[in-house]
Structures are given as C-alpha cells and as structure tokens.
PDB file of C-alpha atoms in Angstrom:
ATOM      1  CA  UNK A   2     -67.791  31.768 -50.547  1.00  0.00           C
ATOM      2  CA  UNK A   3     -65.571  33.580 -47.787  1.00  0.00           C
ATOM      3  CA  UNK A   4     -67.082  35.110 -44.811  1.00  0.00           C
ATOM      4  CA  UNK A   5     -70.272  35.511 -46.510  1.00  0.00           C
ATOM      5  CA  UNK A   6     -69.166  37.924 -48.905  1.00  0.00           C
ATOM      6  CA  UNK A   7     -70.395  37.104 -52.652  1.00  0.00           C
ATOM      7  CA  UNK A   8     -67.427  37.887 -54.864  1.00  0.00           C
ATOM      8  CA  UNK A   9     -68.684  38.568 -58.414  1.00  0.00           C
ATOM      9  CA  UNK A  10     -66.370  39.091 -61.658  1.00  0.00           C
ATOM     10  CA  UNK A  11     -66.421  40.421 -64.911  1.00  0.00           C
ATOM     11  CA  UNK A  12     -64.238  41.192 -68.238  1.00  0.00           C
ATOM     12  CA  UNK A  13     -64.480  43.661 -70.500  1.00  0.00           C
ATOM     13  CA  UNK A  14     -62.454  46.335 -72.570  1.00  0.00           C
ATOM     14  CA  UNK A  15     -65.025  48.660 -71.361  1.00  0.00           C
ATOM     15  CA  UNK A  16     -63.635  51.417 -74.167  1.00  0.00           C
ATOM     16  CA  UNK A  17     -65.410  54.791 -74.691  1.00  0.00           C
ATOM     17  CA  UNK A  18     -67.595  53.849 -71.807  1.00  0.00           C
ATOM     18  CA  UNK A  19     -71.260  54.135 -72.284  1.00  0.00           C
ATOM     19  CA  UNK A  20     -74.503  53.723 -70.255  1.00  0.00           C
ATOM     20  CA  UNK A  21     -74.622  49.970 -71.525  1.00  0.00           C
ATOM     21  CA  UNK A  22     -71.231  49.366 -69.625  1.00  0.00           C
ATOM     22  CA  UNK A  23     -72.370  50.900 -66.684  1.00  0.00           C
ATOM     23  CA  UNK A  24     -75.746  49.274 -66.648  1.00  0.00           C
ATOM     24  CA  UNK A  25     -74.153  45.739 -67.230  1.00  0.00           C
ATOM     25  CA  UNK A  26     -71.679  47.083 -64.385  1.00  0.00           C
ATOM     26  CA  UNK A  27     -74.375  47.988 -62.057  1.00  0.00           C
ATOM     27  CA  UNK A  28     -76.468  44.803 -62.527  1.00  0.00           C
ATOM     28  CA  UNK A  29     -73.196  42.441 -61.644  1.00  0.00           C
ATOM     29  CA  UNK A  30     -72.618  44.093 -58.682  1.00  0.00           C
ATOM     30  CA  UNK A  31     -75.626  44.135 -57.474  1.00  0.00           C
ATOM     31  CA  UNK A  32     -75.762  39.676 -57.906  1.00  0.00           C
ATOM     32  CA  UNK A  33     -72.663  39.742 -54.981  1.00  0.00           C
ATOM     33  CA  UNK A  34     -71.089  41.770 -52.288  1.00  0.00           C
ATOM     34  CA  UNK A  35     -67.325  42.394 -54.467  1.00  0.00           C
ATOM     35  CA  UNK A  36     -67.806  43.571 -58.119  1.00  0.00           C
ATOM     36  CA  UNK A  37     -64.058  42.473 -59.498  1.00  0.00           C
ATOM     37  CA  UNK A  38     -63.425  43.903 -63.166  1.00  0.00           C
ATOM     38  CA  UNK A  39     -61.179  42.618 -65.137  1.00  0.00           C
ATOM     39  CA  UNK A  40     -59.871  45.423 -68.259  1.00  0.00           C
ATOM     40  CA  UNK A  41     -58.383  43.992 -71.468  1.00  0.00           C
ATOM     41  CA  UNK A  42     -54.882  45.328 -71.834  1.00  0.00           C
ATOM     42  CA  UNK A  43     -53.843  46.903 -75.135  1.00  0.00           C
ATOM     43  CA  UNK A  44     -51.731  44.329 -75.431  1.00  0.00           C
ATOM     44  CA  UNK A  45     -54.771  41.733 -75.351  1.00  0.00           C
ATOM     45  CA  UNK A  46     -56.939  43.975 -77.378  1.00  0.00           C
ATOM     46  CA  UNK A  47     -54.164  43.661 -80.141  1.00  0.00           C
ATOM     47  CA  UNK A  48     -54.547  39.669 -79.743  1.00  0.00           C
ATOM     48  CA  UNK A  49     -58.283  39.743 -80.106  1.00  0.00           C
ATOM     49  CA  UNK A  50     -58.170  42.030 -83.111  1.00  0.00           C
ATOM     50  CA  UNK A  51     -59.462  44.991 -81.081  1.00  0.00           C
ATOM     51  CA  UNK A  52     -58.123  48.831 -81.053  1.00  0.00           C
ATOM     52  CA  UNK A  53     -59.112  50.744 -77.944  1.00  0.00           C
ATOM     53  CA  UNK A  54     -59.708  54.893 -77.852  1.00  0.00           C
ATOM     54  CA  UNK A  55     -57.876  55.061 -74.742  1.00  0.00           C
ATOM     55  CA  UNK A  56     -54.869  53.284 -73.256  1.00  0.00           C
ATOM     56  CA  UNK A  57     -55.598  50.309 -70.858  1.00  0.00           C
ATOM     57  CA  UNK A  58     -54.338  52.732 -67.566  1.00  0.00           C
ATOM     58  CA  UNK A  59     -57.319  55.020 -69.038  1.00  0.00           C
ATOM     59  CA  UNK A  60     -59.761  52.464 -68.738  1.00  0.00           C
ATOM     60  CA  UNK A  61     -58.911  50.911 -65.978  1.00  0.00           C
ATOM     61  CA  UNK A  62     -59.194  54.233 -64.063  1.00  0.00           C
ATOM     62  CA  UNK A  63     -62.720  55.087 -65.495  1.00  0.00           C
ATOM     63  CA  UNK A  64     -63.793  52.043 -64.231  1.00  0.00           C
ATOM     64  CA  UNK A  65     -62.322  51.364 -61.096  1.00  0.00           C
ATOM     65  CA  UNK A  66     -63.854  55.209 -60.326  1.00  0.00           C
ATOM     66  CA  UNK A  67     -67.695  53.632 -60.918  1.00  0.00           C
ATOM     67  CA  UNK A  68     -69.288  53.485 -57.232  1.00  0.00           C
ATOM     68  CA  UNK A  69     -70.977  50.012 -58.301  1.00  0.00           C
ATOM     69  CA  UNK A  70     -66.719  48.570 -58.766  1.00  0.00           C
ATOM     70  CA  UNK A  71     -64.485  47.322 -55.729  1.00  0.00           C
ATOM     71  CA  UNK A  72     -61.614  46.111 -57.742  1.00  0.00           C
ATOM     72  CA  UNK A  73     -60.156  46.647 -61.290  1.00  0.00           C
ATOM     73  CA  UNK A  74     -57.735  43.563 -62.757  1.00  0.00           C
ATOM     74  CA  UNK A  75     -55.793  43.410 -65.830  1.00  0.00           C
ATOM     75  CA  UNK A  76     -57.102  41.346 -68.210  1.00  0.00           C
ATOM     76  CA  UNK A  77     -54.019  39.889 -70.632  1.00  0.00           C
ATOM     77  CA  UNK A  78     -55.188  36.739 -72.068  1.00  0.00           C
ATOM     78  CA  UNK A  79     -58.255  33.775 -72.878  1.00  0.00           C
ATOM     79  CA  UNK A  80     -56.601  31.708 -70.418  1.00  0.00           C
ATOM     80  CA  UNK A  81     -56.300  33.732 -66.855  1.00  0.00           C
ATOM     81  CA  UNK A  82     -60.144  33.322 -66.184  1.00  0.00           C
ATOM     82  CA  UNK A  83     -59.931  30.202 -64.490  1.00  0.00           C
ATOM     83  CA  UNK A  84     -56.827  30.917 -62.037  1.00  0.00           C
ATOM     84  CA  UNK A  85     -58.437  34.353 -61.754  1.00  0.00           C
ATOM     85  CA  UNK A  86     -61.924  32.570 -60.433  1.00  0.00           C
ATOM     86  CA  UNK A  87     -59.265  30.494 -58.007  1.00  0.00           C
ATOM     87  CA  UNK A  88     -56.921  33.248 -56.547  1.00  0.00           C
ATOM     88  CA  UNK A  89     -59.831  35.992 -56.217  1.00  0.00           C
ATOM     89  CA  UNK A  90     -62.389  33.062 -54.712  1.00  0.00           C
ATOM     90  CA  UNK A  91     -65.215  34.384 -57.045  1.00  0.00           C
ATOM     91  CA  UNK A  92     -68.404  32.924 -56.561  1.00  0.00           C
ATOM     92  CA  UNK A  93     -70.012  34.358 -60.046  1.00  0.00           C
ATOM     93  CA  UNK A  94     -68.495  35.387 -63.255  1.00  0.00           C
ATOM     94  CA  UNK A  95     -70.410  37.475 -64.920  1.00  0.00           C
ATOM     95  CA  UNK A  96     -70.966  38.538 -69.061  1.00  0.00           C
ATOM     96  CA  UNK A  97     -72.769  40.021 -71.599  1.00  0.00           C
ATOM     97  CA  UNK A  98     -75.353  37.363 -72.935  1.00  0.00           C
ATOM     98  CA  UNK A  99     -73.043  37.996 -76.807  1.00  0.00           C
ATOM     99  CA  UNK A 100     -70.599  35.206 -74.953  1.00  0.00           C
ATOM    100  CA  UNK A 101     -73.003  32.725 -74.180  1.00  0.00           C
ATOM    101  CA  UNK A 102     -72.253  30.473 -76.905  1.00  0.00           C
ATOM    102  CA  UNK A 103     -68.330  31.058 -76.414  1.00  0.00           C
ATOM    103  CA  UNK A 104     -66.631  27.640 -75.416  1.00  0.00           C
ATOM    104  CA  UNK A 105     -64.142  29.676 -73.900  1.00  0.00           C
ATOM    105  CA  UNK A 106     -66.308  29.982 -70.729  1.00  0.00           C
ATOM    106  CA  UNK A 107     -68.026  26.462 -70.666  1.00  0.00           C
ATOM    107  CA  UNK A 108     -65.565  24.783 -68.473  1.00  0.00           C
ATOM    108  CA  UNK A 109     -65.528  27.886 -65.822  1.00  0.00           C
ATOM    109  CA  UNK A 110     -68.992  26.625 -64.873  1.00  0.00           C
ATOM    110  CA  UNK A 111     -66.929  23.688 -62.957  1.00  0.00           C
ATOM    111  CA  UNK A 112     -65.265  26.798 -60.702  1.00  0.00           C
ATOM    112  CA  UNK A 113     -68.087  29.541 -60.261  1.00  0.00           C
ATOM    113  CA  UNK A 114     -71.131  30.286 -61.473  1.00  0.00           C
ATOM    114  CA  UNK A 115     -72.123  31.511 -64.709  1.00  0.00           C
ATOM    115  CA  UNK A 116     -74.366  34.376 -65.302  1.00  0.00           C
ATOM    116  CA  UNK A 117     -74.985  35.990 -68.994  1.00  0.00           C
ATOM    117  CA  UNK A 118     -76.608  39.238 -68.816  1.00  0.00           C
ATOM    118  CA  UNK A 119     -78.747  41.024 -71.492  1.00  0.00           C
ATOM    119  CA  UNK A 120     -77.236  43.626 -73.058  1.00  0.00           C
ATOM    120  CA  UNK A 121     -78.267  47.316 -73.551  1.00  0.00           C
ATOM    121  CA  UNK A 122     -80.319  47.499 -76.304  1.00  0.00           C
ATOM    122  CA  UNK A 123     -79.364  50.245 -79.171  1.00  0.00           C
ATOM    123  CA  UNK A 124     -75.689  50.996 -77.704  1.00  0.00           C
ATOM    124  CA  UNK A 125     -72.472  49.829 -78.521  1.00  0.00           C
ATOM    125  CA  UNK A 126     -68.994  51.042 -78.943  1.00  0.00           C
ATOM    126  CA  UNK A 127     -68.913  49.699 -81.871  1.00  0.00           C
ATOM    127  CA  UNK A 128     -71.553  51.293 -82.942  1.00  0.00           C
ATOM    128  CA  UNK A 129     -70.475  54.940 -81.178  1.00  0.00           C
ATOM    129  CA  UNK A 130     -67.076  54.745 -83.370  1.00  0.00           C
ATOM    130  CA  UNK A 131     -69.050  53.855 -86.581  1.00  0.00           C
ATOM    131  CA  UNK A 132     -71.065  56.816 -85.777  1.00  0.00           C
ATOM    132  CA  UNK A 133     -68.663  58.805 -85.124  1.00  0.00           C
ATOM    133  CA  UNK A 134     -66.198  58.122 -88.236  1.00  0.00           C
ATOM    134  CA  UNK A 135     -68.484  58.952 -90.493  1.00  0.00           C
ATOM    135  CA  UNK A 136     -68.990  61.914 -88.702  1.00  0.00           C
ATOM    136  CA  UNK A 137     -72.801  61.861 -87.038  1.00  0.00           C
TER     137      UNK A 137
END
C-alpha cells in the first residue's frame, strides 16, 4: 500500500448502467481510498462474445462521472489484470461474486487481494435488453 491510501480495482462493461452497477460500484469503493475501474472496450466485448448499447467512450464517461469512481481504465484483454494490479499498486481487486469460480482470477490472489461481491438481486443488463426486445 502507498502512503496509506487503499487502492481498490474493478472490471466491468458496465453497459446500460443500472442500480446493480452502481451499488457494486459504491460497495468497492467504499473497501479502499482509490476506486480504479477498468471498462471493457468494444473491441474486448467483441472477444468475449459481448455487444454493448453504447460505445466504450460512452461508458467510460458514465462511469468515470459516478462520485463513488477516481479513475476509469480501458479494459482490452484477460491478460492486463495482473500488470494492471502492478503499475496501479492496487491493494484489492474487486468482482461480482458470478467470477468466483473463474480461473482467470486465481493467480491475482498472489498480487492483491481478492474480494467477490454479491450481486444485485433481480437486475441485470442482460435481463434489461431481454426485456426490452420483446418490448416490456
């Protein structure tokens, strides 16, 4: 940790934002002193399969305009996570408890700590664009 400051850090595509993101938001920053965020590109979205609403400069604005965020980050790929942890000097990296089970973030627990949060129950963007394709 530098200068006492607890640096905490995040991922997410954080598309059609919703009270779930900003609860999830509010609850890493308030485990540190630094909320970091990094948003998936559209570029990275493609690679996991994902389609965002709005461009990656979209979201990245929306989020980095949340009181509870210091600093927004592109996120472009699996792998950055651990040089992020290294470069930003994060203390915590913080996700939503659905990537608990991910091997992807079982060796960060060497660099930082882990935390999974709970998620908001009965949201999802998912669910808002199923809801509103078929119109409700």
């Amino acid at each position: 940790m530098r200068e006492g400051k607890r640096r905490i850090l995040t991922y997410g595509t954080f598309d059609l934002l919703h009270v779930g993101h900003v609860r999830l938001l509010q609850r890493a920053a308030a485990l540190g002193d630094e909320l970091i965020v990094g948003v998936s590109t559209d570029d990275f979205n493609s690679i996991k399969g994902k389609s965002a609403q709005y461009p990656y400069q979209d979201r990245a604005e929306i989020v980095a305009a949340l009181t509870c965020v210091d600093e927004v980050i592109a996120e472009e790929n699996w792998e950055q996570k651990a040089d992020d942890i290294r470069r930003l000097d994060i203390d915590a990296l913080v996700m939503g408890s659905d990537w608990e089970d991910d091997e992807r973030f079982a060796h960060l627990c060497d660099l930082c700590e882990l935390v999974f949060l709970p998620r908001t129950e009965g949201i999802s963007t998912t669910s808002i664009k199923d809801d509103l394709s078929k119109g409700a």
